[in-house]
mmCIF file of C-alpha atoms in Angstrom:
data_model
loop_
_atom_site.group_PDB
_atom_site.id
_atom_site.type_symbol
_atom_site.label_atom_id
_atom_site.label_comp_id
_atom_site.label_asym_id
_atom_site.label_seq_id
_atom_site.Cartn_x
_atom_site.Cartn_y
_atom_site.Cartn_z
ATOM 1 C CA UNK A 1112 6.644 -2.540 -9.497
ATOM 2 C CA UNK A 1113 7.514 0.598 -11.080
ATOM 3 C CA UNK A 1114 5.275 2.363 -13.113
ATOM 4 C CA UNK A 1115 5.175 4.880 -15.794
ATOM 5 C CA UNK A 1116 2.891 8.471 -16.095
ATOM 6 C CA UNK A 1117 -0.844 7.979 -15.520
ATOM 7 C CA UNK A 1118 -3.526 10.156 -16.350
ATOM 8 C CA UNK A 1119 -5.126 10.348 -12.867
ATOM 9 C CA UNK A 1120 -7.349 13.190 -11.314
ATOM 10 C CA UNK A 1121 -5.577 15.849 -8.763
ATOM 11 C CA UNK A 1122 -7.166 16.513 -5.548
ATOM 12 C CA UNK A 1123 -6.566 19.861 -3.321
ATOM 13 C CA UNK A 1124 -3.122 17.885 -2.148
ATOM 14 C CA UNK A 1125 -0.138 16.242 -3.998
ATOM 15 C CA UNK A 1126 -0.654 13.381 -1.591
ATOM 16 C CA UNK A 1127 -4.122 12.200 -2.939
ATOM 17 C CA UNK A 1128 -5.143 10.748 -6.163
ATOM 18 C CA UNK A 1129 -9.220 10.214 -7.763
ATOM 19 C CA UNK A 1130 -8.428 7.250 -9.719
ATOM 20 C CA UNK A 1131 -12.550 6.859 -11.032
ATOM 21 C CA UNK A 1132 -15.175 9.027 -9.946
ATOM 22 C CA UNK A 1133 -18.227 7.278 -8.742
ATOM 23 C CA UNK A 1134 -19.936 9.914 -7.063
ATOM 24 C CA UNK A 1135 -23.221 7.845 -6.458
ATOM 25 C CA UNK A 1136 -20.916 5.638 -4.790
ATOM 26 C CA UNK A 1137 -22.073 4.363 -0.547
ATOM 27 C CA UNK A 1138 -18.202 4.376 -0.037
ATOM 28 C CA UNK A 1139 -14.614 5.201 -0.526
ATOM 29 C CA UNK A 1140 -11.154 2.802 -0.930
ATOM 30 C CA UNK A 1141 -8.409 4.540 -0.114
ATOM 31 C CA UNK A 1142 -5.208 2.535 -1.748
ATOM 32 C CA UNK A 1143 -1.505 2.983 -0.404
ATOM 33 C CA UNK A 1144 0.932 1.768 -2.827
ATOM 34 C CA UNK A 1145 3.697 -0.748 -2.229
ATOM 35 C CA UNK A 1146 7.536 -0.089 -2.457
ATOM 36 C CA UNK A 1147 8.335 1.368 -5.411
ATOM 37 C CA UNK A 1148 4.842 1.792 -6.479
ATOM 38 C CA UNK A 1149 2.619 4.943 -7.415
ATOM 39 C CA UNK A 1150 -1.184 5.367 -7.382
ATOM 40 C CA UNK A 1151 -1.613 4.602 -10.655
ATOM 41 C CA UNK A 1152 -0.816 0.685 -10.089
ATOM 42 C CA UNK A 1153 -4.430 0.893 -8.696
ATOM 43 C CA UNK A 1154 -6.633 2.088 -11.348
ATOM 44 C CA UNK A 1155 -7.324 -1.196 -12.692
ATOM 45 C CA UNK A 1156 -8.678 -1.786 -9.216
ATOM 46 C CA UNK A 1157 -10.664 0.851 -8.947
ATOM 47 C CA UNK A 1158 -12.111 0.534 -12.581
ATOM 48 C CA UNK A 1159 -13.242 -2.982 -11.190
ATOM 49 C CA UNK A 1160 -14.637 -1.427 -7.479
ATOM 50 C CA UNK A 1161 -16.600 1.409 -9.802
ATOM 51 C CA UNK A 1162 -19.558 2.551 -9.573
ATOM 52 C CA UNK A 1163 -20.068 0.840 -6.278
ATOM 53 C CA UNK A 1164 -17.096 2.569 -4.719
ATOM 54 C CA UNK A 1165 -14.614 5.192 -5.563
ATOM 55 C CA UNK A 1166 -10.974 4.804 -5.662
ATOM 56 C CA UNK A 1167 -8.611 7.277 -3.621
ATOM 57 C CA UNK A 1168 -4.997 6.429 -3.986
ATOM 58 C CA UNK A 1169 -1.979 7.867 -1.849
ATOM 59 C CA UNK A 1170 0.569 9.097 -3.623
ATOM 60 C CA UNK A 1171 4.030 8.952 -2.266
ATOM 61 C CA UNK A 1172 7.108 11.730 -2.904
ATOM 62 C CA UNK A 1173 9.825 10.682 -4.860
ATOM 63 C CA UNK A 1174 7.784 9.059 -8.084
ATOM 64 C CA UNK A 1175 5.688 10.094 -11.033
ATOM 65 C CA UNK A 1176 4.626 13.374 -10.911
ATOM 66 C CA UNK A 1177 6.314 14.009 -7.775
ATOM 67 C CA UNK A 1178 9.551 12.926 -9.044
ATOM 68 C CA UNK A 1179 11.817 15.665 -8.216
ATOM 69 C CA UNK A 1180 10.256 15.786 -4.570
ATOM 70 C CA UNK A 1181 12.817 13.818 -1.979
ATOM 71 C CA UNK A 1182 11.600 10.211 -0.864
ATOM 72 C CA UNK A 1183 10.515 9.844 2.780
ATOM 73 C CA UNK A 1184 12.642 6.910 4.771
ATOM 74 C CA UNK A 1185 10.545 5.805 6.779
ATOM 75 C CA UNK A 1186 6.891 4.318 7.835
ATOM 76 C CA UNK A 1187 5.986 7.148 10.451
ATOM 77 C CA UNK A 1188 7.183 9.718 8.216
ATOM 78 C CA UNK A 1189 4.776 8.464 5.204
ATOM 79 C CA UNK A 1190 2.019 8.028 7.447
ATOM 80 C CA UNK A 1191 2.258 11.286 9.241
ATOM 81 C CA UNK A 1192 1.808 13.033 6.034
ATOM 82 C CA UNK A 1193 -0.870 10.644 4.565
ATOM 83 C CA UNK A 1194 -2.767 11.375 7.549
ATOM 84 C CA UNK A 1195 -3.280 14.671 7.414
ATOM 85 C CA UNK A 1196 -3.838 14.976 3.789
ATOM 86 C CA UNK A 1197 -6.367 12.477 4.480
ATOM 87 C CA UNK A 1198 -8.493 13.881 7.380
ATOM 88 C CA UNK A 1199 -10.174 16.601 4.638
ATOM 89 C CA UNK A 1200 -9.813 14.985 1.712
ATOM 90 C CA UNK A 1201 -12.185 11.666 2.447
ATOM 91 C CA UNK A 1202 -15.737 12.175 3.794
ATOM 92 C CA UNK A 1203 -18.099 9.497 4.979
ATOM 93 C CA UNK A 1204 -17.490 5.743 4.964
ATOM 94 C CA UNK A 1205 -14.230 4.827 4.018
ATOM 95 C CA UNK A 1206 -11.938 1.748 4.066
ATOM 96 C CA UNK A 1207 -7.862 1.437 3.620
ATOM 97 C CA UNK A 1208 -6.135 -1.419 1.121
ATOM 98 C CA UNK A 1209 -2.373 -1.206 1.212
ATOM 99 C CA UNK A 1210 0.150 -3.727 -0.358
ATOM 100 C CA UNK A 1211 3.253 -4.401 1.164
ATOM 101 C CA UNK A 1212 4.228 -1.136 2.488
ATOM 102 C CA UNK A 1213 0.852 0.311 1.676
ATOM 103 C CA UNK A 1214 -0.621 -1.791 4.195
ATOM 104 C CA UNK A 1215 2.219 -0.687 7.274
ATOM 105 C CA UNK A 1216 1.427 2.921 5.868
ATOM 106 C CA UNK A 1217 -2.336 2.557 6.370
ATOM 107 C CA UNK A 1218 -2.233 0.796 9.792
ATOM 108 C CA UNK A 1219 -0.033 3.388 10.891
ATOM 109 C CA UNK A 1220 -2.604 6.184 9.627
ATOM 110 C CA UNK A 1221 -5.515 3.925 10.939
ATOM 111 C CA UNK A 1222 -3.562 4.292 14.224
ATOM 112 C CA UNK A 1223 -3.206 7.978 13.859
ATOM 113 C CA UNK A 1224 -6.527 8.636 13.461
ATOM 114 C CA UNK A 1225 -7.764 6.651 16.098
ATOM 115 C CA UNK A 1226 -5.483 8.568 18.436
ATOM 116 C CA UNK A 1227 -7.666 11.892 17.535
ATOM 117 C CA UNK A 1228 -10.880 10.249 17.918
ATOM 118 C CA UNK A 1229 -11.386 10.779 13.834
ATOM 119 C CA UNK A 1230 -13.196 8.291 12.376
ATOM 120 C CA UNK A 1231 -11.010 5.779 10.887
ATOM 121 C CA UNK A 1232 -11.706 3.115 8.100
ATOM 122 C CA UNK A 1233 -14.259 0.149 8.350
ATOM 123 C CA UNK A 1234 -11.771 -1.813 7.435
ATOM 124 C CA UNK A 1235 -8.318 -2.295 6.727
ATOM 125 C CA UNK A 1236 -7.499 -4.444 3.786
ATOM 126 C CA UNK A 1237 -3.615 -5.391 4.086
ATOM 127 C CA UNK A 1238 -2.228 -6.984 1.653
ATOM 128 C CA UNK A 1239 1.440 -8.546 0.550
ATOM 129 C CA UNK A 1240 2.871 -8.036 3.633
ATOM 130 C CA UNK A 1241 3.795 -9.848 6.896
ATOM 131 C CA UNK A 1242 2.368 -8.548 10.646
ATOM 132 C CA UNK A 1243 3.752 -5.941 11.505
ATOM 133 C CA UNK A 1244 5.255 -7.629 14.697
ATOM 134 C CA UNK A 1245 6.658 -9.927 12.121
ATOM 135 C CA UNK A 1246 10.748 -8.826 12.830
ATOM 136 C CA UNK A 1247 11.824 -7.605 9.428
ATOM 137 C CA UNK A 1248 15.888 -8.093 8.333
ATOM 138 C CA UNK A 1249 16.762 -4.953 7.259
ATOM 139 C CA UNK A 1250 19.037 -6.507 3.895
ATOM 140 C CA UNK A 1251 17.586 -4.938 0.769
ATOM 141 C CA UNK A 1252 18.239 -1.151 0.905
ATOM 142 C CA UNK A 1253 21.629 -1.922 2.039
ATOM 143 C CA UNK A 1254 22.717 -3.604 -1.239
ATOM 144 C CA UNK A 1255 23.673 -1.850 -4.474
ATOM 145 C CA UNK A 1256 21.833 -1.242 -7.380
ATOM 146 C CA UNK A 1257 22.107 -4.260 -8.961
ATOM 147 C CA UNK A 1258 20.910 -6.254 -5.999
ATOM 148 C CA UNK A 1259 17.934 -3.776 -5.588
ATOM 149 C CA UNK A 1260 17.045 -4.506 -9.292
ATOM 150 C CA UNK A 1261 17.712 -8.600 -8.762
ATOM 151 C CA UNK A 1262 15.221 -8.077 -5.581
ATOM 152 C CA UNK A 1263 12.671 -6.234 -7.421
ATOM 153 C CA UNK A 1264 12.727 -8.997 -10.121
ATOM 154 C CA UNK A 1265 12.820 -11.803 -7.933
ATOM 155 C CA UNK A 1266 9.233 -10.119 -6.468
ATOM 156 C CA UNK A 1267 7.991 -10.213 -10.085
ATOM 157 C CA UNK A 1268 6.894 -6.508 -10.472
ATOM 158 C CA UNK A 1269 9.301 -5.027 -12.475
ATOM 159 C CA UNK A 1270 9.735 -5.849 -16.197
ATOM 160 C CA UNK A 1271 13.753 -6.199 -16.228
ATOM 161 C CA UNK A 1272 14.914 -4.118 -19.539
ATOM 162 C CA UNK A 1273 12.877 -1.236 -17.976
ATOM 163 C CA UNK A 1274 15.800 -0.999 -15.375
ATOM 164 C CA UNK A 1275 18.526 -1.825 -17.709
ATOM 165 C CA UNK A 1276 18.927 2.009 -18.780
ATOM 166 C CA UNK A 1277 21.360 3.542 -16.256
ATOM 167 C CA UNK A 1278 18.834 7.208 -16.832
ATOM 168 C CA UNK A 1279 15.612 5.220 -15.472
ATOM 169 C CA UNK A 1280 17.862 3.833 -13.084
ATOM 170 C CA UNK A 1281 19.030 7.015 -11.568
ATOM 171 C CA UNK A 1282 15.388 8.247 -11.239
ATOM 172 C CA UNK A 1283 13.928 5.009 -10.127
ATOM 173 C CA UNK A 1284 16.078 3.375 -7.661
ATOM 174 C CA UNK A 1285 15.960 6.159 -4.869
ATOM 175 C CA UNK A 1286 12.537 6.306 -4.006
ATOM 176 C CA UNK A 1287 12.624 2.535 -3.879
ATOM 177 C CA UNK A 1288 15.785 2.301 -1.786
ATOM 178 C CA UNK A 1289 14.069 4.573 0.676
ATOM 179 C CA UNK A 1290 10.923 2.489 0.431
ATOM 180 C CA UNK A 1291 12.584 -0.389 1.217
ATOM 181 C CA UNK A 1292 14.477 1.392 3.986
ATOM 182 C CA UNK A 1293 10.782 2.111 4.950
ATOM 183 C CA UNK A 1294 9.564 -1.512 5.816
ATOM 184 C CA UNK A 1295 12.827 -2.774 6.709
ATOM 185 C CA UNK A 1296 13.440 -0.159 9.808
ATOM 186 C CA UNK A 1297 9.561 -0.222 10.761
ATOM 187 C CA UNK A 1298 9.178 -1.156 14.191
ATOM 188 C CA UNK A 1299 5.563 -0.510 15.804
ATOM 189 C CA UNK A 1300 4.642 -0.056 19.259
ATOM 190 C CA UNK A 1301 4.011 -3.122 20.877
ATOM 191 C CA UNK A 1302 0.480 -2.823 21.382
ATOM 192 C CA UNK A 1303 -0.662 -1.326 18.133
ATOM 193 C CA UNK A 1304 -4.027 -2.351 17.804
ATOM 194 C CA UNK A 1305 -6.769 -0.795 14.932
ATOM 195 C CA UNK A 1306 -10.731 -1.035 16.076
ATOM 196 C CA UNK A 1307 -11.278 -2.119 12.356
ATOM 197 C CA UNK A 1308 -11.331 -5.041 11.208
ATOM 198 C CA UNK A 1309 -8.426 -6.624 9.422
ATOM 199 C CA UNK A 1310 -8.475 -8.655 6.461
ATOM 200 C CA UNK A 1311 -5.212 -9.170 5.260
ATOM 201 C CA UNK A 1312 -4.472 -10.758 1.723
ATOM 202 C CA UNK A 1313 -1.680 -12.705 0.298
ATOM 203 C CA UNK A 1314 0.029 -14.409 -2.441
ATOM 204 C CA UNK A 1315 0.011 -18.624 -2.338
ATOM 205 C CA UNK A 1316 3.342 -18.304 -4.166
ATOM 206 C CA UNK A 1317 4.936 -14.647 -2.488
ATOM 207 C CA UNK A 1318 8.618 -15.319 -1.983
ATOM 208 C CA UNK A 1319 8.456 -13.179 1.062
ATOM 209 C CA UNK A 1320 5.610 -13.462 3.133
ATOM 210 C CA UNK A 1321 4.663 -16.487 4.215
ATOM 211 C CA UNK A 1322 0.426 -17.680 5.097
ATOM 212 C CA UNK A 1323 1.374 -17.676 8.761
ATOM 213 C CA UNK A 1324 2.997 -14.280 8.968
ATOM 214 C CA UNK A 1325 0.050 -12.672 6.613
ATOM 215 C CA UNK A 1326 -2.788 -14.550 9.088
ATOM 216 C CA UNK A 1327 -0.594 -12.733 12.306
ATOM 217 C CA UNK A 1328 -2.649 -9.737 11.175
ATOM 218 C CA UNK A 1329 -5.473 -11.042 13.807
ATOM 219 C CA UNK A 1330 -3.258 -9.770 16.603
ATOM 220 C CA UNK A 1331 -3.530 -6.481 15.180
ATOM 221 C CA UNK A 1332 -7.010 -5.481 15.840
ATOM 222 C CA UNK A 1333 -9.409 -5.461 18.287
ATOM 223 C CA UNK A 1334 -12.421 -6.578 16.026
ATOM 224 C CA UNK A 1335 -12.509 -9.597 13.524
ATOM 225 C CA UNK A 1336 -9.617 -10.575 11.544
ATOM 226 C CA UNK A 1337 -9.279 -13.012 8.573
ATOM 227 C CA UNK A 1338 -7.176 -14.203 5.762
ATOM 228 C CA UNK A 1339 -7.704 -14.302 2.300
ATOM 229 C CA UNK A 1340 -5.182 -16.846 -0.056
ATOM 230 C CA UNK A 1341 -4.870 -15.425 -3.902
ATOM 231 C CA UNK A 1342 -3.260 -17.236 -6.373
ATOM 232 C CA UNK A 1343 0.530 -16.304 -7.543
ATOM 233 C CA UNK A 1344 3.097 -14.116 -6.220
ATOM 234 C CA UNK A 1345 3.875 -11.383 -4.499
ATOM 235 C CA UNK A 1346 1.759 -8.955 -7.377
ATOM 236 C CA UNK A 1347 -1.085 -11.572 -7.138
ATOM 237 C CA UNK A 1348 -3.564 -8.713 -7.477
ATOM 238 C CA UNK A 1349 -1.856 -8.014 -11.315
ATOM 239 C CA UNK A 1350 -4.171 -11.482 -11.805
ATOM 240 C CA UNK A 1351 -6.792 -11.621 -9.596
ATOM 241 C CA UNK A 1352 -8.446 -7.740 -10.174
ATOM 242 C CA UNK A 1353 -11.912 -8.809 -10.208
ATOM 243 C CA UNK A 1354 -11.417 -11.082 -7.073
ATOM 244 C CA UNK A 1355 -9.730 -8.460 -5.232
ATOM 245 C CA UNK A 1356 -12.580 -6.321 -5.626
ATOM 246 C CA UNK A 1357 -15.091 -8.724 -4.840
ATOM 247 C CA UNK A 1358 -13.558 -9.367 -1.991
ATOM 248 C CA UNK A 1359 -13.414 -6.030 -0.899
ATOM 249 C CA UNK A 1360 -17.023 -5.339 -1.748
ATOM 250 C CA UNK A 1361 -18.655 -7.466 -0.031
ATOM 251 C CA UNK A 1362 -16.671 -7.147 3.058
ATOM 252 C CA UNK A 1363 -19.081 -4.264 4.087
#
């Protein structure tokens, strides 16, 4: 999905967005955004998680008001930076929710932080998105812009005429070619493992990942891991909001 301006509120680092305040809140959600996508696809979220948690989002380079700032092209390279604008920026409990690339992103930070002994999330919510030991065919960023519009359609995130104007094109389509680049290069180490638990979340209708390669989450962590079935597509979470955030609240 792409999405327009938001009014969001800055942190100390262009990589971190406060979606709602709820500073009587126990804990944080930090939110990584899928291909394409920008922090602000997660305020309804958050407005649904408030006051009982506050809403972080990641924002990548390459969109919204980081638009004239180069894409990154690849998983590690995200992650690397999301980690260490993350290590001062979020203080006491914490959990991650990514969708589709989001969730690779915050494995690969959950990862990162375990490998300094920083305390990591309580849980990783990863949603839209096969395993990553699932094998990915790299196909999409290789196509031209029409077939990276037809796939973004196809995923039912993208409002067509938005893309039909060859000026939104031109500042669109790059960030989500390297995105797409992104998940379709990422290859973890075989024994990536997170101490968290894993819940991971999908679609009963997403034309791309399938219930058995969502549930291969499980060999992911070393703690508990489950699945959770939404109804629709690929943006399920566009329907199912208050779910979502049930979901996520009571999983602590």
């Amino acid at each position: 999905m792409l999405e327009g301006v938001a009014m969001l509120t800055h942190t100390e680092t262009p990589w971190i967005r406060r979606l709602v305040a709820a500073p009587d809140s126990s804990v944080r959600v930090v939110c990584f955004p899928h291909a394409g996508g920008s922090a602000s696809y997660f305020r309804p979220l958050a407005i649904e998680l408030a006051p009982h948690a506050e809403t972080l989002a990641v924002q990548y380079p390459g969109r919204q008001e980081r638009r004239a700032e180069p894409p990154l092209e690849s998983v590690a390279e995200l992650a690397d930076a999301a980690f260490e604008a993350l290590r001062p920026a979020v203080e006491g409990p914490f959990v991650f929710f990514g969708h589709s690339l989001g969730a690779l992103v915050a494995f690969e930070v959950a990862l990162r932080l375990q490998q300094v002994s920083a305390p990591g999330p309580r849980r990783l919510f990863a949603s839209a998105v096969s395993a990553p030991s699932v094998f990915r065919q790299p196909t999409a960023h290789f196509g031209d812009d029409d077939a990276l519009v037809a796939e973004l359609c196809r995923l039912g995130g993208t409002d067509p005429a938005r893309l039909s104007a060859a000026q939104i094109r031109a500042m669109s389509l790059p960030a989500v070619r390297a995105d797409y680049r992104a998940v379709e290069k990422y290859r973890p180490a075989p024994d990536a493992r997170v101490t968290c638990p894993i819940t991971a979340l999908v679609g009963t209708h997403d034309p791309i990942v399938s219930l058995r390669d969502s549930a291969a989450w499980r060999a992911h962590t070393t703690a508990k891991g489950e699945l959770r079935v939404f109804e629709g597509g690929h943006f399920y979470l566009d329907h199912t909001v208050r779910d979502v955030a049930a979901t996520v609240l009571n999983a602590w």
